[in-house]
Each structure stands twice: as structure tokens, then as C-alpha cells.
């Protein structure tokens, strides 16, 4: 039976609210008997009350991405009200660090995407979190059983959530479409929804090839890549950002040149999108670099991008840029007396000259040590001065 055949009907929101024993459920702060008030607040006539209600739901039933027994029924209610006209109200987020103004509908779709991301993460982490005998690795059997039950409940409702979210991929509002795209991308990581991917992919491929704005086309390509769909057909697109996102979803021969082109000016690549796309956090150059390192055959290919990135590297970015570059440059640890290659020498010289990469922050130490290199600047400079690259 396919997921389409097995999907239960979406419960009517008011009936769900009345039929659920919320006091028997829990969220991050204890019993969830106050959750119905937060859910009803989403449909309040005052947009500020709506924003505050969603903020409380984020802090309680999806606290820092954690799933609770109240999460699944709350998600079904949220999915069930997406077509309510009151979700068209525009407001800023309840949280001071998020100054976006957008329809509540977009915020609700994003919230459902965050839930789906957490459920998919739990799918991926099952083997790592279970003990070798399948028992609770922390030793608290009752708490572990409650956590597993909450995760399973969220997995069970994913087909219903998908059916509620997917229609908004075609909404007239770009912010709603983007939020729906992020939610659909996370939902389709569910093994039981694999049969929904071809239809969704066909829709996104049309968006990617279309004449929409850069952000929407790029988001479609990143989603397609996340589903394992090859995006190499757009490696020659006229938009450099679209070419780069296409490169992230293919191993075709043109992917490495497209990523090198994008990283030739990493500051410009960072400025392609005003806000991070829903598929990743942090600067876009970090994502481009990961894609390049996954595809390049040798560090010599990577060197032009490495030298372009060094002027933006620092102590606090090492785990995202020059640390992975060191690992690529030295797949085997350096041993004293062995000549450096020209590419290794050029990259290390650029790092040694970059003041911002050196200081009291210790993050760099493990990367340099793994590469077999001195962990301080002066010894590294001495190593570079000991001989020209390629000489003993």
C-alpha cells in the first residue's frame, strides 16, 4: 500500500481540539493543558496575539526542535487551519531576533517544516541513539519510552501534514511558497513518503527551469538535490546563483567548474540571498565549499577557491572553511622533511599571512594537528621558510 492509500483524513481542527486530552500530554514545560489556548490564539483577530501564540508553541511543543507527546496533535491542528483566511494576517515574529514581516500562513508552514526536520533527524539518528541492544542508552526506561512514543506519533502524521502543505507550493505569495517548499523538502525525507517525490519533483523542476526569481529557482534546485534528483541540466543557466545551486545537486563534470566560479568571489556569493535559504544555515560560501570538496578529485583543483576564501577566514570560521580546506590539502598528515606540494605551500602561506586566523581561540588546533602541521603561527612560518615547495 502506498502512502497515498494509507493517509488518514485530516481531522477537523475544532473536533481535534475537543477530542484530545491535552492534560494527559506533555511539552517542554510539563502538562500541555494550556496548548489549546495557544492553538486557538493562532486564529485570533489580533495579529500580535497570533504571533505570540505561535511563539509559545515554538517554545513549548517544539522546544529547540525536540518532539513531545503534544507535538503531533498540535501539528495536525496547525495543518488543518492553513486555509483559514485569518492566517493571511501579516505580522513580525514574536522573537526579537526575527524581524521578518510575513503572513501567519508562511510562519505556520515554516513551523511544520521545523517539526518535519526534527522527525527526519530522528529517522537518521535512530541507529546512533539506540544502544547496541536497542535499549535506552541513558538508562531511564520510562522517559526513553515517552520520547520514542512522541517521535513515532510525529512520524505517523507526516503523510497528513504533507497533504496539507503541498498545495501551498503554488500559492500566489512568494513567502508562502518558500515556506511550503522548505516543509515539503523535510517531509519528503520520510521513507514512507518516497512515492510522493516524483510528482513533487516534477513541479519543482518546472520552477527551477522557469522565469521566476532567483531565490525560488535556487530553493527548488536545492530541494531536488536533497531528494537525489540530478540537477545538472541547469549548470549552464545564465544566473550564476542558479548554476551554483544546480552544481550542488549533481556530480556531472560541470559541477566543479560551476562551484569554482561561484567561489572566485565568495563575498558576492554570500550576497546572492538576503536571507539564508531554508535548506541550510550560515553563509552560502560554506555550503558551496562543502559541495566543492565533496566533488573535487584533488586539492590542486580546489586551490583557486581556497585562496579566494582565505581573506574571509578567521578563528571563528575554521570549522566551516579553512579547517575542511586543510583536511583536503592534507588527506595524509604531513611528516617533517617531506616536501610540500606547490598547492599546499601556497595555501599555508596565505593562512600564515592572515592575522584573523590566529589568536586565542583553540578551534584551529585539532584541524592543524590532524594535518600533521604546527598549531601555532611561528612554527608554521618556519616550516614554510625551510624550503620551496616540491624540494627537500
Coordinates of C-alpha atoms in Angstrom, one line a residue:
X1 CA 0.0 0.0 0.0
X2 CA 1.4 3.4 -0.9
X3 CA 1.5 6.4 1.4
X4 CA -1.3 8.0 -0.7
X5 CA -3.6 5.0 0.0
X6 CA -2.7 4.9 3.7
X7 CA -3.1 8.6 4.6
X8 CA -5.8 9.2 7.1
X9 CA -8.2 12.0 6.7
X10 CA -7.1 15.3 8.2
X11 CA -9.2 15.9 11.4
X12 CA -11.3 19.0 11.6
X13 CA -9.4 21.4 13.8
X14 CA -12.2 22.1 16.3
X15 CA -13.0 18.4 16.7
X16 CA -9.4 17.6 17.2
X17 CA -9.1 20.3 19.9
X18 CA -12.1 19.0 21.7
X19 CA -11.3 15.2 21.4
X20 CA -7.7 15.5 22.6
X21 CA -7.0 15.1 26.3
X22 CA -4.3 17.8 26.4
X23 CA -3.8 17.5 30.2
X24 CA -2.6 13.9 29.6
X25 CA 0.0 15.2 27.1
X26 CA 3.3 17.0 27.7
X27 CA 5.5 19.6 26.2
X28 CA 8.8 21.2 27.3
X29 CA 7.4 22.7 30.4
X30 CA 5.2 19.9 31.7
X31 CA 1.5 19.1 31.1
X32 CA 0.1 20.6 27.8
X33 CA -3.2 21.7 29.2
X34 CA -2.5 25.3 28.1
X35 CA -1.7 24.2 24.5
X36 CA -5.4 24.6 23.2
X37 CA -5.3 28.3 24.2
X38 CA -2.1 28.7 22.1
X39 CA -3.6 26.9 19.2
X40 CA -6.8 28.9 19.3
X41 CA -4.7 32.1 19.6
X42 CA -3.4 31.4 16.1
X43 CA -6.9 32.3 14.8
X44 CA -7.3 35.5 17.0
X45 CA -8.3 38.7 15.2
X46 CA -5.3 40.5 16.6
X47 CA -2.1 39.6 14.6
X48 CA 0.1 40.3 17.6
X49 CA -1.8 37.7 19.6
X50 CA -1.3 35.3 16.7
X51 CA 2.4 35.9 16.7
X52 CA 2.6 35.5 20.4
X53 CA 0.7 32.2 20.3
X54 CA 3.0 30.8 17.6
X55 CA 6.0 31.9 19.7
X56 CA 4.6 30.0 22.7
X57 CA 4.1 26.9 20.6
X58 CA 7.6 27.1 19.3
X59 CA 8.9 27.3 22.9
X60 CA 6.7 24.5 24.2
X61 CA 5.7 21.8 21.8
X62 CA 8.7 22.2 19.6
X63 CA 11.3 23.5 22.0
X64 CA 14.7 23.7 20.3
X65 CA 13.5 21.1 17.8
X66 CA 12.5 18.5 20.5
X67 CA 9.4 16.4 20.0
X68 CA 6.8 15.8 22.8
X69 CA 3.5 13.9 23.1
X70 CA 1.7 17.2 22.5
X71 CA 3.6 17.9 19.3
X72 CA 1.8 15.6 16.8
X73 CA -1.8 16.7 17.7
X74 CA -0.7 20.4 17.7
X75 CA 0.8 19.9 14.2
X76 CA -2.4 18.4 12.9
X77 CA -4.3 21.4 14.2
X78 CA -1.8 23.8 12.6
X79 CA -2.0 21.9 9.3
X80 CA -5.8 21.9 9.5
X81 CA -6.1 25.7 9.7
X82 CA -3.7 26.6 6.9
X83 CA -6.6 27.5 4.6
X84 CA -8.3 29.7 7.2
X85 CA -8.4 33.3 5.9
X86 CA -7.2 34.5 9.3
X87 CA -3.8 33.0 8.6
X88 CA -3.4 35.7 5.9
X89 CA -2.7 38.3 8.6
X90 CA 0.8 39.8 8.3
X91 CA 3.0 40.4 11.3
X92 CA 6.5 40.2 12.6
X93 CA 7.8 37.2 14.6
X94 CA 7.3 37.1 18.4
X95 CA 11.0 36.7 18.7
X96 CA 13.1 39.9 18.7
X97 CA 15.9 38.3 16.6
X98 CA 13.5 37.6 13.7
X99 CA 12.3 40.9 12.1
X100 CA 10.6 39.3 9.1
X101 CA 7.1 40.5 8.3
X102 CA 5.1 37.8 6.6
X103 CA 1.7 36.1 6.6
X104 CA 1.0 33.9 9.5
X105 CA 0.4 31.1 6.9
X106 CA 4.0 31.3 5.9
X107 CA 5.1 31.2 9.6
X108 CA 2.9 28.1 10.2
X109 CA 4.3 26.3 7.2
X110 CA 7.8 27.0 8.4
X111 CA 6.9 25.7 11.8
X112 CA 5.6 22.5 10.3
X113 CA 8.8 22.2 8.3
X114 CA 10.9 22.5 11.5
X115 CA 8.8 19.7 13.0
X116 CA 9.4 17.6 9.9
X117 CA 13.1 18.3 10.1
X118 CA 13.2 17.1 13.7
X119 CA 11.3 14.0 12.8
X120 CA 13.6 13.3 9.8
X121 CA 16.6 13.9 12.0
X122 CA 15.3 11.3 14.4
X123 CA 15.0 8.9 11.5
X124 CA 18.6 9.5 10.6
X125 CA 19.8 9.2 14.3
X126 CA 18.0 6.0 15.3
X127 CA 20.9 3.7 14.9
X128 CA 23.3 6.1 16.7
X129 CA 21.0 6.9 19.6
X130 CA 19.9 3.3 20.4
X131 CA 22.2 1.1 22.5
X132 CA 23.6 -2.0 20.9
X133 CA 20.7 -4.0 22.4
X134 CA 18.1 -1.4 21.3
X135 CA 17.6 -0.1 24.9
X136 CA 17.7 3.4 26.3
X137 CA 21.4 4.5 26.3
X138 CA 20.7 6.8 29.2
X139 CA 19.2 4.2 31.4
X140 CA 15.8 5.9 32.1
X141 CA 13.4 3.5 30.6
X142 CA 10.2 5.4 31.2
X143 CA 11.4 8.7 29.9
X144 CA 13.0 7.0 26.9
X145 CA 9.7 5.2 26.1
X146 CA 7.9 8.6 26.2
X147 CA 10.4 10.2 23.9
X148 CA 10.2 7.3 21.4
X149 CA 6.3 7.4 21.5
X150 CA 6.4 11.2 20.8
X151 CA 8.7 10.7 17.8
X152 CA 6.6 7.9 16.4
X153 CA 3.5 10.0 16.7
X154 CA 5.1 12.7 14.7
X155 CA 6.2 10.3 12.1
X156 CA 2.7 8.8 11.9
X157 CA 1.2 12.2 10.9
X158 CA 3.7 13.1 8.2
X159 CA 1.5 11.9 5.3
X160 CA -1.4 14.1 6.6
X161 CA 1.0 17.0 7.0
X162 CA 2.3 16.6 3.5
X163 CA -1.2 16.6 2.0
X164 CA -2.0 19.8 3.9
X165 CA 1.3 21.5 3.0
X166 CA 1.9 20.5 -0.7
X167 CA -0.9 22.7 -2.2
X168 CA 0.8 25.8 -0.9
X169 CA 3.7 25.3 -3.3
X170 CA 1.6 27.0 -5.9
X171 CA 0.4 29.9 -3.7
X172 CA 0.4 33.4 -5.1
X173 CA 2.5 34.7 -2.2
X174 CA 6.3 34.0 -2.7
X175 CA 6.9 33.8 1.1
X176 CA 4.2 31.2 1.5
X177 CA 5.6 29.2 -1.5
X178 CA 9.1 29.3 0.0
X179 CA 7.9 28.1 3.4
X180 CA 5.9 25.4 1.8
X181 CA 8.9 24.3 -0.2
X182 CA 11.0 24.0 3.0
X183 CA 8.3 22.0 4.7
X184 CA 7.8 19.7 1.8
X185 CA 11.5 19.1 1.4
X186 CA 11.8 18.0 5.1
X187 CA 8.6 15.9 4.9
X188 CA 9.8 14.0 1.8
X189 CA 12.8 12.8 3.7
X190 CA 10.4 10.4 5.4
X191 CA 10.8 6.8 4.0
X192 CA 7.1 6.3 3.9
X193 CA 6.6 9.3 1.6
X194 CA 9.2 8.2 -1.0
X195 CA 6.4 7.6 -3.6
X196 CA 5.4 11.3 -3.4
X197 CA 8.8 12.5 -4.6
X198 CA 8.3 12.1 -8.4
X199 CA 5.2 14.3 -8.5
X200 CA 6.7 16.9 -6.2
X201 CA 10.0 16.8 -8.2
X202 CA 8.2 17.4 -11.5
X203 CA 6.6 20.5 -10.0
X204 CA 9.9 21.8 -8.7
X205 CA 11.8 21.1 -11.9
X206 CA 9.3 23.3 -13.7
X207 CA 10.0 26.1 -11.1
X208 CA 13.8 25.6 -11.5
X209 CA 13.6 25.9 -15.3
X210 CA 11.1 28.8 -15.2
X211 CA 11.5 32.5 -15.2
X212 CA 10.8 33.1 -11.5
X213 CA 13.1 34.9 -9.2
X214 CA 16.5 33.7 -8.2
X215 CA 15.6 32.7 -4.7
X216 CA 12.6 30.5 -5.7
X217 CA 14.6 28.8 -8.5
X218 CA 17.5 28.2 -6.2
X219 CA 15.3 26.7 -3.5
X220 CA 13.7 24.4 -5.9
X221 CA 17.1 23.1 -7.1
X222 CA 18.4 22.6 -3.5
X223 CA 15.2 20.6 -2.7
X224 CA 15.7 18.5 -5.8
X225 CA 19.2 17.8 -4.9
X226 CA 18.2 16.8 -1.3
X227 CA 15.8 14.2 -2.9
X228 CA 18.6 12.8 -5.0
X229 CA 17.4 14.2 -8.3
X230 CA 20.2 15.2 -10.7
X231 CA 20.1 19.0 -11.4
X232 CA 23.0 19.0 -13.9
X233 CA 20.7 20.3 -16.7
X234 CA 20.9 23.8 -15.3
X235 CA 24.7 24.0 -15.0
X236 CA 24.7 26.4 -18.0
X237 CA 22.0 28.7 -16.7
X238 CA 22.5 32.4 -17.2
X239 CA 22.2 33.1 -13.5
X240 CA 25.4 32.3 -11.5
X241 CA 23.5 31.5 -8.3
X242 CA 21.2 29.1 -10.2
X243 CA 24.3 27.4 -11.7
X244 CA 25.9 27.1 -8.3
X245 CA 22.7 25.5 -6.8
X246 CA 22.5 23.2 -9.8
X247 CA 26.1 22.1 -9.1
X248 CA 25.2 21.2 -5.5
X249 CA 22.7 18.6 -6.8
X250 CA 24.9 16.8 -9.4
X251 CA 28.2 15.1 -9.9
X252 CA 28.3 15.9 -13.6
X253 CA 31.7 17.1 -14.9
X254 CA 30.5 20.8 -15.0
X255 CA 29.7 20.9 -11.3
X256 CA 33.3 21.6 -10.1
X257 CA 33.8 24.5 -12.6
X258 CA 30.5 26.0 -11.6
X259 CA 31.4 25.8 -7.9
X260 CA 34.9 27.3 -8.6
X261 CA 33.2 30.1 -10.5
X262 CA 30.9 30.8 -7.6
X263 CA 33.8 30.8 -5.0
X264 CA 36.0 33.0 -7.1
X265 CA 34.1 35.9 -5.4
X266 CA 32.8 34.4 -2.1
X267 CA 31.6 37.7 -0.8
X268 CA 29.4 38.1 -3.9
X269 CA 28.1 34.6 -3.5
X270 CA 27.1 35.4 0.1
X271 CA 25.1 38.4 -1.1
X272 CA 23.1 36.4 -3.6
X273 CA 20.4 35.7 -1.0
X274 CA 19.3 38.3 1.6
X275 CA 18.2 35.6 4.0
X276 CA 19.6 32.0 4.2
X277 CA 17.7 29.6 2.0
X278 CA 15.6 27.2 4.1
X279 CA 18.0 24.3 3.4
X280 CA 21.0 25.5 5.4
X281 CA 22.3 27.9 8.0
X282 CA 25.3 30.2 7.8
X283 CA 27.0 31.9 4.9
X284 CA 26.3 30.5 1.5
X285 CA 30.0 30.2 0.8
X286 CA 30.2 27.5 3.4
X287 CA 27.7 25.4 1.5
X288 CA 29.4 26.0 -1.8
X289 CA 32.7 24.9 -0.3
X290 CA 31.3 21.7 1.1
X291 CA 29.9 20.9 -2.3
X292 CA 33.2 21.6 -4.0
X293 CA 35.2 19.5 -1.5
X294 CA 32.8 16.6 -2.0
X295 CA 33.3 16.7 -5.8
X296 CA 36.9 17.7 -6.4
X297 CA 39.4 14.9 -7.1
X298 CA 42.5 16.7 -5.8
X299 CA 43.4 19.8 -3.8
X300 CA 45.1 21.3 -6.8
X301 CA 41.5 21.7 -8.2
X302 CA 40.4 23.4 -5.0
X303 CA 43.3 25.8 -4.6
X304 CA 41.8 28.8 -6.5
X305 CA 38.7 28.7 -4.3
X306 CA 40.9 28.2 -1.2
X307 CA 42.9 31.4 -2.0
X308 CA 39.8 33.3 -2.6
X309 CA 38.3 32.2 0.7
X310 CA 41.3 32.9 2.9
X311 CA 40.7 36.7 3.1
X312 CA 37.4 35.9 4.7
X313 CA 38.7 33.2 7.1
X314 CA 39.1 33.7 10.8
X315 CA 39.4 32.0 14.1
X316 CA 35.6 31.6 14.4
X317 CA 35.0 30.2 10.9
X318 CA 37.7 27.5 10.9
X319 CA 35.2 24.6 11.2
X320 CA 33.4 25.8 8.1
X321 CA 36.2 27.0 5.8
X322 CA 39.9 26.7 6.4
X323 CA 39.7 23.6 8.6
X324 CA 37.9 21.5 5.9
X325 CA 40.4 23.0 3.3
X326 CA 43.3 21.8 5.4
X327 CA 41.8 18.3 5.5
X328 CA 41.5 18.4 1.7
X329 CA 45.1 19.7 1.3
X330 CA 46.5 17.0 3.6
X331 CA 44.5 13.8 3.2
X332 CA 47.5 12.2 4.8
X333 CA 49.2 14.0 7.8
X334 CA 52.3 16.0 6.8
X335 CA 55.6 14.4 8.1
X336 CA 58.7 16.6 8.8
X337 CA 61.1 16.6 5.9
X338 CA 58.6 15.7 3.3
X339 CA 58.3 18.5 0.6
X340 CA 55.1 20.4 0.4
X341 CA 53.3 20.5 -3.0
X342 CA 53.0 23.8 -4.6
X343 CA 49.3 23.9 -3.8
X344 CA 49.9 23.1 -0.1
X345 CA 52.6 25.7 0.2
X346 CA 50.5 28.4 -1.4
X347 CA 47.5 27.7 0.8
X348 CA 49.6 27.5 4.0
X349 CA 51.4 30.7 3.1
X350 CA 48.1 32.5 2.7
X351 CA 46.9 31.2 6.0
X352 CA 50.1 32.2 7.8
X353 CA 49.7 35.7 6.5
X354 CA 46.1 36.1 7.6
X355 CA 46.1 37.7 11.1
X356 CA 42.4 36.8 11.7
X357 CA 43.2 33.1 11.6
X358 CA 45.5 33.2 14.6
X359 CA 44.8 34.1 18.3
X360 CA 43.4 32.6 21.5
X361 CA 40.5 30.6 20.0
X362 CA 41.6 26.9 20.0
X363 CA 39.3 25.6 17.3
X364 CA 42.1 25.6 14.7
X365 CA 44.3 23.3 16.8
X366 CA 42.6 20.0 16.0
X367 CA 42.5 20.8 12.3
X368 CA 46.2 21.7 12.1
X369 CA 47.1 18.7 14.3
X370 CA 45.1 16.3 12.1
X371 CA 47.0 17.7 9.1
X372 CA 50.3 17.0 10.9
X373 CA 51.1 20.7 11.0
X374 CA 52.3 23.1 13.7
X375 CA 49.4 24.5 15.7
X376 CA 51.0 27.9 16.1
X377 CA 51.8 30.6 13.6
X378 CA 55.5 31.0 14.1
X379 CA 56.4 27.3 13.6
X380 CA 54.2 27.2 10.6
X381 CA 56.1 30.1 9.1
X382 CA 59.3 28.4 9.9
X383 CA 58.1 25.3 8.1
X384 CA 57.3 27.4 5.0
X385 CA 60.6 29.1 5.1
X386 CA 62.6 25.9 5.3
X387 CA 62.3 25.2 1.6
X388 CA 60.5 25.9 -1.6
X389 CA 57.6 23.6 -2.4
X390 CA 58.5 20.4 -4.0
X391 CA 62.1 20.4 -2.7
X392 CA 63.6 18.5 0.2

